[in-house]
CSV table of C-alpha atoms in Angstrom, one decimal:
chain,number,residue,atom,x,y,z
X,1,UNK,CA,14.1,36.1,-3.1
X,2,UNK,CA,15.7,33.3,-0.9
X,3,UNK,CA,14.4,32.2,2.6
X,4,UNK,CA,15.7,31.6,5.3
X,5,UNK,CA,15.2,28.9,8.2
X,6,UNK,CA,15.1,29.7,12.0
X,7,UNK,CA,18.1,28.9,13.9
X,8,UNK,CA,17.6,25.8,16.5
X,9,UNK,CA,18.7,28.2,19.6
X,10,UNK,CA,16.7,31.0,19.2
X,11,UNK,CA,13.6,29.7,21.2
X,12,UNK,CA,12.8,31.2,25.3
X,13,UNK,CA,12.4,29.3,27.3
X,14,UNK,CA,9.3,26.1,26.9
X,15,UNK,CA,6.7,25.3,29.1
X,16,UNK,CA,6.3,21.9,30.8
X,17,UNK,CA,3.2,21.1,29.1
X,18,UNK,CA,4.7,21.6,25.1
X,19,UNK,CA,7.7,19.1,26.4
X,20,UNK,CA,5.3,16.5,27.1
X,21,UNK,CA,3.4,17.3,24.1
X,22,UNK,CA,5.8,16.2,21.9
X,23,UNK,CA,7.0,13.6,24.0
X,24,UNK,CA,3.4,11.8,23.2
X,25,UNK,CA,3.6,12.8,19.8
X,26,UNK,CA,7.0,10.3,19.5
X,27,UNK,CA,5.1,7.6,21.8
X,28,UNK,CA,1.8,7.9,19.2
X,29,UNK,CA,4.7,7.5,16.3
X,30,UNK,CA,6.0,4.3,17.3
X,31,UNK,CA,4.4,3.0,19.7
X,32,UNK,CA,2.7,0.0,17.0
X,33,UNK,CA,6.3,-0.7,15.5
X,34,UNK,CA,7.7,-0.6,19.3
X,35,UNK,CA,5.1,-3.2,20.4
X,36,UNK,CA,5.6,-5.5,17.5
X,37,UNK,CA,9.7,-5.7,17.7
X,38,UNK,CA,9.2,-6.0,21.6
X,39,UNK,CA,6.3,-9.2,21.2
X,40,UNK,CA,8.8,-10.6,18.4
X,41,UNK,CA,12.2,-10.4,20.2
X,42,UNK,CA,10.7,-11.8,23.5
X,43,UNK,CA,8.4,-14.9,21.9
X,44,UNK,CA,11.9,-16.1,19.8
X,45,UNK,CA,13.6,-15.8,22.7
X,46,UNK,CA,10.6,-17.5,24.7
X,47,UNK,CA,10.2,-20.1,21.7
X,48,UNK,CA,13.8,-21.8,21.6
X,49,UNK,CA,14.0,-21.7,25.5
X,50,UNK,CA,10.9,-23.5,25.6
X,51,UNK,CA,12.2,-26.3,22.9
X,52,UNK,CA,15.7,-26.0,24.6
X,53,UNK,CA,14.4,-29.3,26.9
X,54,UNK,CA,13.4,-31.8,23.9
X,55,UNK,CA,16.2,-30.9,21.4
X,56,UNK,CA,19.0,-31.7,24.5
X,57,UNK,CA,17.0,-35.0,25.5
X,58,UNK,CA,18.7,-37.4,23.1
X,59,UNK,CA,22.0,-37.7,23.7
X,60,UNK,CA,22.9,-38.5,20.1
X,61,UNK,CA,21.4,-34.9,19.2
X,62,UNK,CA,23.0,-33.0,22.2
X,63,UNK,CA,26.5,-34.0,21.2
X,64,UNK,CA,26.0,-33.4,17.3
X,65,UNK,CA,24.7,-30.1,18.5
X,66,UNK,CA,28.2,-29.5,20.4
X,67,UNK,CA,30.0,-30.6,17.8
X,68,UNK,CA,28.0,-28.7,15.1
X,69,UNK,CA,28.8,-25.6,17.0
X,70,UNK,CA,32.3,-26.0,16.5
X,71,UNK,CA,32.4,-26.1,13.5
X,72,UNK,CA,34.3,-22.4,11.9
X,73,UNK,CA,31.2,-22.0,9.5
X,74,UNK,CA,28.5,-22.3,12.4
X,75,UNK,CA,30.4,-20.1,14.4
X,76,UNK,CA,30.7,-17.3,11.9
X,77,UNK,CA,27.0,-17.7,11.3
X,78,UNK,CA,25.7,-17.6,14.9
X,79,UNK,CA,28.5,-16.6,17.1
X,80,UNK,CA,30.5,-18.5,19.4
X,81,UNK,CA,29.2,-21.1,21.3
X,82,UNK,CA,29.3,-20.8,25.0
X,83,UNK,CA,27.1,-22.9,27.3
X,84,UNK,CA,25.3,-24.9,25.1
X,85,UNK,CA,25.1,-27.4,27.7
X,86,UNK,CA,22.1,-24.8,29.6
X,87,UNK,CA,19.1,-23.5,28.2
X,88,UNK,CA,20.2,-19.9,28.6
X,89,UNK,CA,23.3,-20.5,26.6
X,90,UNK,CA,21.2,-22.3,24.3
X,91,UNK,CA,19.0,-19.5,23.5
X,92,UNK,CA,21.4,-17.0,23.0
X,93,UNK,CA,23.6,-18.9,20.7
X,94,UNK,CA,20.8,-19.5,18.5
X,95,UNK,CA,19.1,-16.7,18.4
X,96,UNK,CA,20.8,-13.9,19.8
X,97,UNK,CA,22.3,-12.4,16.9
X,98,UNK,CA,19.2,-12.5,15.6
X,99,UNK,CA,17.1,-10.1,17.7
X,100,UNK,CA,20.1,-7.9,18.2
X,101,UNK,CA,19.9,-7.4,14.8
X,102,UNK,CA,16.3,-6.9,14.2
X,103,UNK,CA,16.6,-4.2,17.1
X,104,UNK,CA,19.3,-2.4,16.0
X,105,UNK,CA,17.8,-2.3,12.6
X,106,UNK,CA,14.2,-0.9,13.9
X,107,UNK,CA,15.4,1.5,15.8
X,108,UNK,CA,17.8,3.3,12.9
X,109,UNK,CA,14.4,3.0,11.0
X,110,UNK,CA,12.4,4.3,13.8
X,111,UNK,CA,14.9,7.1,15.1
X,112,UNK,CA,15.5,8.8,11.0
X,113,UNK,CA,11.7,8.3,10.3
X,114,UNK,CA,10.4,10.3,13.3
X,115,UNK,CA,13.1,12.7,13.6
X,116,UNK,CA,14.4,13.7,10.1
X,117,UNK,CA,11.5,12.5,8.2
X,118,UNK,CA,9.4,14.0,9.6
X,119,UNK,CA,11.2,17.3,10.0
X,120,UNK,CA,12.0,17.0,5.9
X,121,UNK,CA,7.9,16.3,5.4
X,122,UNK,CA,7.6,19.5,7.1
X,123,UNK,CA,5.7,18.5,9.9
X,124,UNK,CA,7.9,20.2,12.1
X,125,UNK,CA,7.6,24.0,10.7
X,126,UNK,CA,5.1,24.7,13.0
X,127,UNK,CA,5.8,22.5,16.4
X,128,UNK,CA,9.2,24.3,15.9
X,129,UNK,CA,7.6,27.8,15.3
X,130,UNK,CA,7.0,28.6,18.9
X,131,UNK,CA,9.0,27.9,21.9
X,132,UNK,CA,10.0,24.2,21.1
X,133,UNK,CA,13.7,23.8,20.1
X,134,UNK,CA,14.9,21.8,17.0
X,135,UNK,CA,17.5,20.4,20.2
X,136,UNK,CA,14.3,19.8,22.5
X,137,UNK,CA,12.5,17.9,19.7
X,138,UNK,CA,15.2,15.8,18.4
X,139,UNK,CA,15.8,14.6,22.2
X,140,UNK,CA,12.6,13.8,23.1
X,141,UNK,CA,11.7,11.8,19.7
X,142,UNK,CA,15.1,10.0,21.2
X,143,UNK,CA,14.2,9.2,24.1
X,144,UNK,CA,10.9,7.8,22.9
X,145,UNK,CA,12.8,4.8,20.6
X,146,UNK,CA,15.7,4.4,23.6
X,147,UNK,CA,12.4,3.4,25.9
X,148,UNK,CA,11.3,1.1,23.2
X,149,UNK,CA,15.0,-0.4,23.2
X,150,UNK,CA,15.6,-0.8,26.7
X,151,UNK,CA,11.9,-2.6,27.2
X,152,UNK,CA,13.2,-5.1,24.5
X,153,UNK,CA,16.1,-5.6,26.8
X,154,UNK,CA,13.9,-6.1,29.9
X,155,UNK,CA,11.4,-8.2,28.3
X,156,UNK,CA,14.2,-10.6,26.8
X,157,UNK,CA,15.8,-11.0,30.5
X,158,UNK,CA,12.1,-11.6,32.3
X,159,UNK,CA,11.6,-14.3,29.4
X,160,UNK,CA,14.6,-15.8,30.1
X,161,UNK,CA,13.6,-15.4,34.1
X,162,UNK,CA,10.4,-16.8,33.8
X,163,UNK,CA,12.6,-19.9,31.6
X,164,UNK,CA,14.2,-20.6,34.9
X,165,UNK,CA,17.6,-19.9,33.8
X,166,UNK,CA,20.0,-18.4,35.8
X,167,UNK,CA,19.3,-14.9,36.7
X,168,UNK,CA,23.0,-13.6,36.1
X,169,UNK,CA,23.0,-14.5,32.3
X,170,UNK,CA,19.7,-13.9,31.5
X,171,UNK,CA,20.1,-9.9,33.4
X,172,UNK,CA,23.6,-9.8,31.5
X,173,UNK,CA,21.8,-10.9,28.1
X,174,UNK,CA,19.1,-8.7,28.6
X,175,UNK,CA,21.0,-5.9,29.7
X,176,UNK,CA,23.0,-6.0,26.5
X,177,UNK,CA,20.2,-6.3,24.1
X,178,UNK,CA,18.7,-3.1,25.4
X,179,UNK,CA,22.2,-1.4,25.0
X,180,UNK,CA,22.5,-2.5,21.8
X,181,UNK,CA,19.0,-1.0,21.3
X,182,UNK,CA,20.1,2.4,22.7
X,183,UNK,CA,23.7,2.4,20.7
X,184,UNK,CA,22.0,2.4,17.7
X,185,UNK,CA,19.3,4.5,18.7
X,186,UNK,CA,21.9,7.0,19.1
X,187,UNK,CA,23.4,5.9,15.7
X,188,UNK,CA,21.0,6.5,14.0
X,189,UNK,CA,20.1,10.3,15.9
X,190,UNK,CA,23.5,11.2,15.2
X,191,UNK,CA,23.2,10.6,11.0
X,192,UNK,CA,20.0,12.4,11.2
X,193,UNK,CA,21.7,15.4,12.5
X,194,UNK,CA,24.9,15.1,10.0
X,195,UNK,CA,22.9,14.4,6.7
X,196,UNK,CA,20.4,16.8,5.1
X,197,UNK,CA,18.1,14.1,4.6
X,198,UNK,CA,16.2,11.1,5.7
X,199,UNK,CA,17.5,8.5,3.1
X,200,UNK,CA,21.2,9.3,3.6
X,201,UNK,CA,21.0,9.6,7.0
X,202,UNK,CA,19.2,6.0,7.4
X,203,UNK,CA,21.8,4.5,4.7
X,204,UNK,CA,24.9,5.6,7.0
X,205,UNK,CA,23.5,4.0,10.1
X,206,UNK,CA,22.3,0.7,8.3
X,207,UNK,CA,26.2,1.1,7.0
X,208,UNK,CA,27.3,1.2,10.7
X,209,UNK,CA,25.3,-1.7,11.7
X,210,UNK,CA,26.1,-4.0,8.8
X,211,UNK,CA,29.9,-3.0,9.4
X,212,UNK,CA,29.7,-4.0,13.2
X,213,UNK,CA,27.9,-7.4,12.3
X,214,UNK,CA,30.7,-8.2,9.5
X,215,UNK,CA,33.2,-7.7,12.6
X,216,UNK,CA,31.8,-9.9,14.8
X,217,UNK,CA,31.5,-12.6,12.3
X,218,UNK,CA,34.6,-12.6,11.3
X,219,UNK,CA,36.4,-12.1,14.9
X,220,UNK,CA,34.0,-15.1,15.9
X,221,UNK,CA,35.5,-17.3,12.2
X,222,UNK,CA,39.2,-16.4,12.6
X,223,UNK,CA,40.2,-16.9,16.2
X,224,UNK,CA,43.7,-14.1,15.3
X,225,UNK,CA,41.3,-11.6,14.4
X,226,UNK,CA,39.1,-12.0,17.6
X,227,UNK,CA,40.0,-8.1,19.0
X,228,UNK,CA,38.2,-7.4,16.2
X,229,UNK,CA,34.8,-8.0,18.4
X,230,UNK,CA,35.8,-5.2,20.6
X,231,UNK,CA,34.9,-3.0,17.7
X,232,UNK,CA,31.4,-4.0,17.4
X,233,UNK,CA,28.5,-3.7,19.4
X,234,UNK,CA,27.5,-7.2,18.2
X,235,UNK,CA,31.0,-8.2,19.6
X,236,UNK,CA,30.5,-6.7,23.0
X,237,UNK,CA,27.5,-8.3,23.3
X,238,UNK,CA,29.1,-11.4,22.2
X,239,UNK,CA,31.9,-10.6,24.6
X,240,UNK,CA,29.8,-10.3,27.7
X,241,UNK,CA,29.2,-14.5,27.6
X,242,UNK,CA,25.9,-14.5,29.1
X,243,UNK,CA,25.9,-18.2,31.2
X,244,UNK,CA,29.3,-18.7,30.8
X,245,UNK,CA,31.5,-15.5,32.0
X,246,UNK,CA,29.1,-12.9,32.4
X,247,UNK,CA,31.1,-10.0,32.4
X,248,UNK,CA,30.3,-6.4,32.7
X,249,UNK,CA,33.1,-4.9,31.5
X,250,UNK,CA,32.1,-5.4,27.5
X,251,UNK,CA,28.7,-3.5,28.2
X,252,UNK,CA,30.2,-0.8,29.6
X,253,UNK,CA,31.9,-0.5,27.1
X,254,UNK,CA,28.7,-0.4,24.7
X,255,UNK,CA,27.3,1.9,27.3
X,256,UNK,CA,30.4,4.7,26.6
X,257,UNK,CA,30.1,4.3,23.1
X,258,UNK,CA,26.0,4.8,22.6
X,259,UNK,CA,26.5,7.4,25.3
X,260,UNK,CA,29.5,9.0,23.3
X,261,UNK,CA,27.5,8.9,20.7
X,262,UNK,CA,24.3,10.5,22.1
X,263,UNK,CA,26.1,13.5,23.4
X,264,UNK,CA,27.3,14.3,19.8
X,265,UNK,CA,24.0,13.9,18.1
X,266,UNK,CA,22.4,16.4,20.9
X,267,UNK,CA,24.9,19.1,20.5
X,268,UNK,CA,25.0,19.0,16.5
X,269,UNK,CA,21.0,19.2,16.6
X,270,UNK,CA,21.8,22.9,18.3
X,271,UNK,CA,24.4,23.5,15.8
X,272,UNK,CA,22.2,23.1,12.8
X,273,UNK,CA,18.7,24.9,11.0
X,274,UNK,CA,15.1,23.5,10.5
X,275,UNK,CA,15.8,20.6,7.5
X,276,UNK,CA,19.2,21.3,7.5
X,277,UNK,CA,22.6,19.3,8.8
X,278,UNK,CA,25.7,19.9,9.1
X,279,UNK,CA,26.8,18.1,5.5
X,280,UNK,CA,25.3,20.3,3.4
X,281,UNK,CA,24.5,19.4,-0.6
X,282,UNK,CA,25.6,21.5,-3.3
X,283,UNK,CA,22.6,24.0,-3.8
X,284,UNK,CA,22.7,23.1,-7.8
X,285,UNK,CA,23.6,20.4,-9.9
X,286,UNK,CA,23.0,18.8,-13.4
X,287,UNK,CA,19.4,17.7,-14.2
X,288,UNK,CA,18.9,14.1,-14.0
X,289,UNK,CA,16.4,13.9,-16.8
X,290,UNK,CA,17.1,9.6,-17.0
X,291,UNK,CA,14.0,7.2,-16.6
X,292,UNK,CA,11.4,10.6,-16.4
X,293,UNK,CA,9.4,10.0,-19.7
X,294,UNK,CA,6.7,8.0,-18.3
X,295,UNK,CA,4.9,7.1,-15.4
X,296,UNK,CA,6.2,3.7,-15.9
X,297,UNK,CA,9.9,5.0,-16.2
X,298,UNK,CA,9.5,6.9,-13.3
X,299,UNK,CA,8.7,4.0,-11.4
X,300,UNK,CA,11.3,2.6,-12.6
X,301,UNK,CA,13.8,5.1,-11.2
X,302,UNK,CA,12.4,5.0,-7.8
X,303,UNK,CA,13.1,1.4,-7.4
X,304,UNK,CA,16.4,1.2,-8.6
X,305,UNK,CA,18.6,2.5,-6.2
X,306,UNK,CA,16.5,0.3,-3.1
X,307,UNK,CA,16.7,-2.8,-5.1
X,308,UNK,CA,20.4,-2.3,-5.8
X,309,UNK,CA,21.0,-2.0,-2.3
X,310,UNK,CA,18.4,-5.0,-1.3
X,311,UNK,CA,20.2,-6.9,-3.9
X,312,UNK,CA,23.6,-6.5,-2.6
X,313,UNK,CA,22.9,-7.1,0.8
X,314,UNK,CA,20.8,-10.1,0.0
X,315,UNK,CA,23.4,-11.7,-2.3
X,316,UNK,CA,26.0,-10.7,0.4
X,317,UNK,CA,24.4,-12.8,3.0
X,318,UNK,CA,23.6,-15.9,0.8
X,319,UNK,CA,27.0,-15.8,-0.6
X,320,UNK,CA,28.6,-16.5,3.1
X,321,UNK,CA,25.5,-19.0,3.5
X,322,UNK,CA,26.7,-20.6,0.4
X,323,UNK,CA,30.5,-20.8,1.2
X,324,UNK,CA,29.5,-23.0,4.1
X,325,UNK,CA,27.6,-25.8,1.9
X,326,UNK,CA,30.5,-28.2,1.9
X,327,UNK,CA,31.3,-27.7,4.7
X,328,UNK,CA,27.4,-28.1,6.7
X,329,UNK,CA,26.3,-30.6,4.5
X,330,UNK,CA,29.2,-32.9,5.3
X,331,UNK,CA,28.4,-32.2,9.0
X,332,UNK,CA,24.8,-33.6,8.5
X,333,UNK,CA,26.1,-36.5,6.0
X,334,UNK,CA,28.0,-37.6,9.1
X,335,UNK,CA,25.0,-37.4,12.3
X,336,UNK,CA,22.2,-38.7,10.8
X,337,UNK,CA,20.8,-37.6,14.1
X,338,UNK,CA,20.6,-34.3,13.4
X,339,UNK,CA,19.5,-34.7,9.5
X,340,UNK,CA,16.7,-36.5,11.0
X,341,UNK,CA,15.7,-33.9,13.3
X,342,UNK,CA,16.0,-31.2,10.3
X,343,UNK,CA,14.0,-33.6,8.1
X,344,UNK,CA,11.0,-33.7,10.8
X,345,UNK,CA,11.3,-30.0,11.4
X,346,UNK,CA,10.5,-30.0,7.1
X,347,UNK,CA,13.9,-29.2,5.8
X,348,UNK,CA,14.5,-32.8,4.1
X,349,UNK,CA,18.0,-34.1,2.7
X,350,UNK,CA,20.2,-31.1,4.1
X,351,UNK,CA,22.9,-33.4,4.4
X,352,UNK,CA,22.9,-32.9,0.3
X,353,UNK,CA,24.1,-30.1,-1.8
X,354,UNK,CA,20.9,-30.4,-3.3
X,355,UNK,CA,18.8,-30.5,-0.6
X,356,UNK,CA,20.7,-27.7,1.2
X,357,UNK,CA,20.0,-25.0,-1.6
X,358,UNK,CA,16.5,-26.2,-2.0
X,359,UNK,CA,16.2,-24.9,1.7
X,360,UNK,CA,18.2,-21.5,1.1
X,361,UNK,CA,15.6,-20.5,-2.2
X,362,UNK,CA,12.8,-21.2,0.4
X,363,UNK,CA,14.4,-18.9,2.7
X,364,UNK,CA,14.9,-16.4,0.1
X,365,UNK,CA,11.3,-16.0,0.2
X,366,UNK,CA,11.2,-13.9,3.4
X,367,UNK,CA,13.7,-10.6,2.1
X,368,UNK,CA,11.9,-10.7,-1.1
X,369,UNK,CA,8.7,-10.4,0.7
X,370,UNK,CA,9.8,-8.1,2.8
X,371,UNK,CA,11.4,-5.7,-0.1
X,372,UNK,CA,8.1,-5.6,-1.7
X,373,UNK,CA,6.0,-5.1,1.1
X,374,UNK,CA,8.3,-2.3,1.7
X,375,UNK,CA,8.4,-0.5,-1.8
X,376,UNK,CA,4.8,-0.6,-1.2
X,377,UNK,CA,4.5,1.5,2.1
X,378,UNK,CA,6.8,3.6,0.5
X,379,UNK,CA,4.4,4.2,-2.3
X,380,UNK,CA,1.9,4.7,0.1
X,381,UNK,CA,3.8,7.1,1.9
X,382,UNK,CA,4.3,8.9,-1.4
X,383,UNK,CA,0.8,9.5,-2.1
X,384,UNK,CA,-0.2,9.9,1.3
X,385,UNK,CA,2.7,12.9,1.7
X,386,UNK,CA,1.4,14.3,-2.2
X,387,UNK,CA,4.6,13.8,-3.9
């Protein structure tokens, strides 16, 4: 006997009152997660425009800061620098990249969780039984994370407002944060359509974001490969020069793309079945009987392919951290200024190789926490879901 899924068109039409239904089903889903990213993205941002006065005070510090900025390995860490000299430009050189990436990353996790994880839990079957489409579901769970995004954006230009920076960079900053937001939003919407599942799905648009962040660091390291930014959406956002050109023309850009983008993900949900996309897997294959002898060896086999990828990614970043310890630590060897500064801030004799690695295995800290604490909500999940 073999069963069959109904198609994601055949529903009449929906009342009003379903729509908004599931439209406070999304909010319920991530509104917590939503609330944290937006708190944490606007108090960095609040945070170094706040300190932004004391570190610029000595002059000694403010022109080590310039010249530390130039220097190739900085810039391929942070981005270029662009008016340092205010405290806007300050704050998005040193922690712009940052937030963008912590948005882009919660919102692929947020868009593949509440959209194809839950439709392969099976939580959908019977919100999609009646006159909600799969097409109508999938765009409101959307729309739900692309508010999220966009308030990011908002909340990072009123911080920067409130900072009394000028209002042109901090609305151009702001405005490309949120866009950032919504391109991977739509990312991420667009996998979950095209993959079968939740963890392939999630994988390719993690892939897509790690891609566009390799892009901007090199076209921001290697001044001939530079066009290379106007492949990213880190890039773009780099592009746009918040305090120092503040041009439009690289977010609309973004904007095209994430709407692009958008518009394929919605017409692929109505080309596709309940827990179905449009790659599909082969419907058999060998057994996999490795690692299933045991509780223990199961275990096991659930963690290896996350750690692999934790691994590489870890050991990817902290290899380019690495290739710069020459080249930082000579910096700091030669403005005792700034080594000072690090040393009160409790990151002692940087301007040492020694010293310098100390600090990078007490960074390492924070992804190994956050890989376990992870593995753990997905063991939660397991049990809570009866696998």
């Amino acid at each position: 006997m073999t069963t069959t899924t109904p198609a994601a068109t055949a529903h009449p039409a929906m009342p009003q009152g379903q729509g908004r239904a599931v439209t406070r089903l999304a909010v319920r889903q991530v509104r917590r997660g939503g609330l944290v990213v937006v708190a944490l993205i606007a108090g960095m941002t609040a945070l170094v425009a706040g300190t932004y006065a004391g570190v610029m005070a000595d002059p000694g510090a403010a022109g080590g800061l310039q010249a530390l900025a130039g220097n190739p390995a900085i810039r391929t860490l942070f981005g270029e620098p662009v008016a340092l000299g205010t405290a806007g430009g300050f704050t998005v050189w040193r922690v712009g990249t940052v937030i963008a990436v912590l948005l882009g990353a919660w919102a692929v996790v947020a868009t593949t969780r509440i959209t194809r994880g839950e439709e392969d839990a099976g939580r959908w079957d019977v919100l999609l039984a009646g006159r909600v489409a799969l097409r109508t579901a999938v765009t409101r769970h959307v729309i739900v994370v692309v508010t999220a995004a966009l308030t990011a954006g908002i909340a990072v230009a009123a911080v920067l407002l409130l900072a009394g920076t000028p209002p042109a960079g901090a609305l151009i900053h702001g405005a490309g944060i949120g866009l950032l937001g919504l391109f991977f939003t739509m990312i991420a919407a667009l996998a979950a359509q095209v993959f079968p599942a939740r963890s392939p799905a999630t994988g390719a648009a993690v892939a897509v974001l790690g891609v566009g962040l390799l892009m901007r660091m090199i076209g921001d390291g290697i001044t001939e490969l530079g066009w290379l930014r106007w492949l990213s959406p880190f890039g773009l956002l780099a592009l746009s020069g918040p305090y120092h050109q503040d041009r439009v023309l690289p977010l609309l850009v973004l904007l095209a793309a994430a709407v692009l983008t958008g518009a394929t993900a919605f017409l692929a949900a109505g080309r596709r079945d309940v827990r179905g996309g449009l790659i599909t897997g082969s419907p058999s294959r060998r057994p996999r009987l490795r690692l299933l002898g045991g509780v223990e060896a199961f275990a096991v086999r659930r963690l290896l392919r996350p750690l692999t990828g934790w691994a590489l990614g870890i050991g990817a970043y902290f290899l380019l951290i690495g290739a710069t310890t020459v080249t930082v630590t000579g910096f700091l060897a030669d403005n005792p200024v700034l080594a000072g500064e690090a040393a009160e801030a409790g990151f002692a004799d940087l301007s040492a190789v020694e010293g310098f690695t100390a600090t990078l295995f007490a960074l390492l800290a924070l992804p190994v926490g956050g890989f376990a604490a992870i593995r753990m909500a997905a063991f939660l999940a397991a049990e809570t879901e009866r696998h």
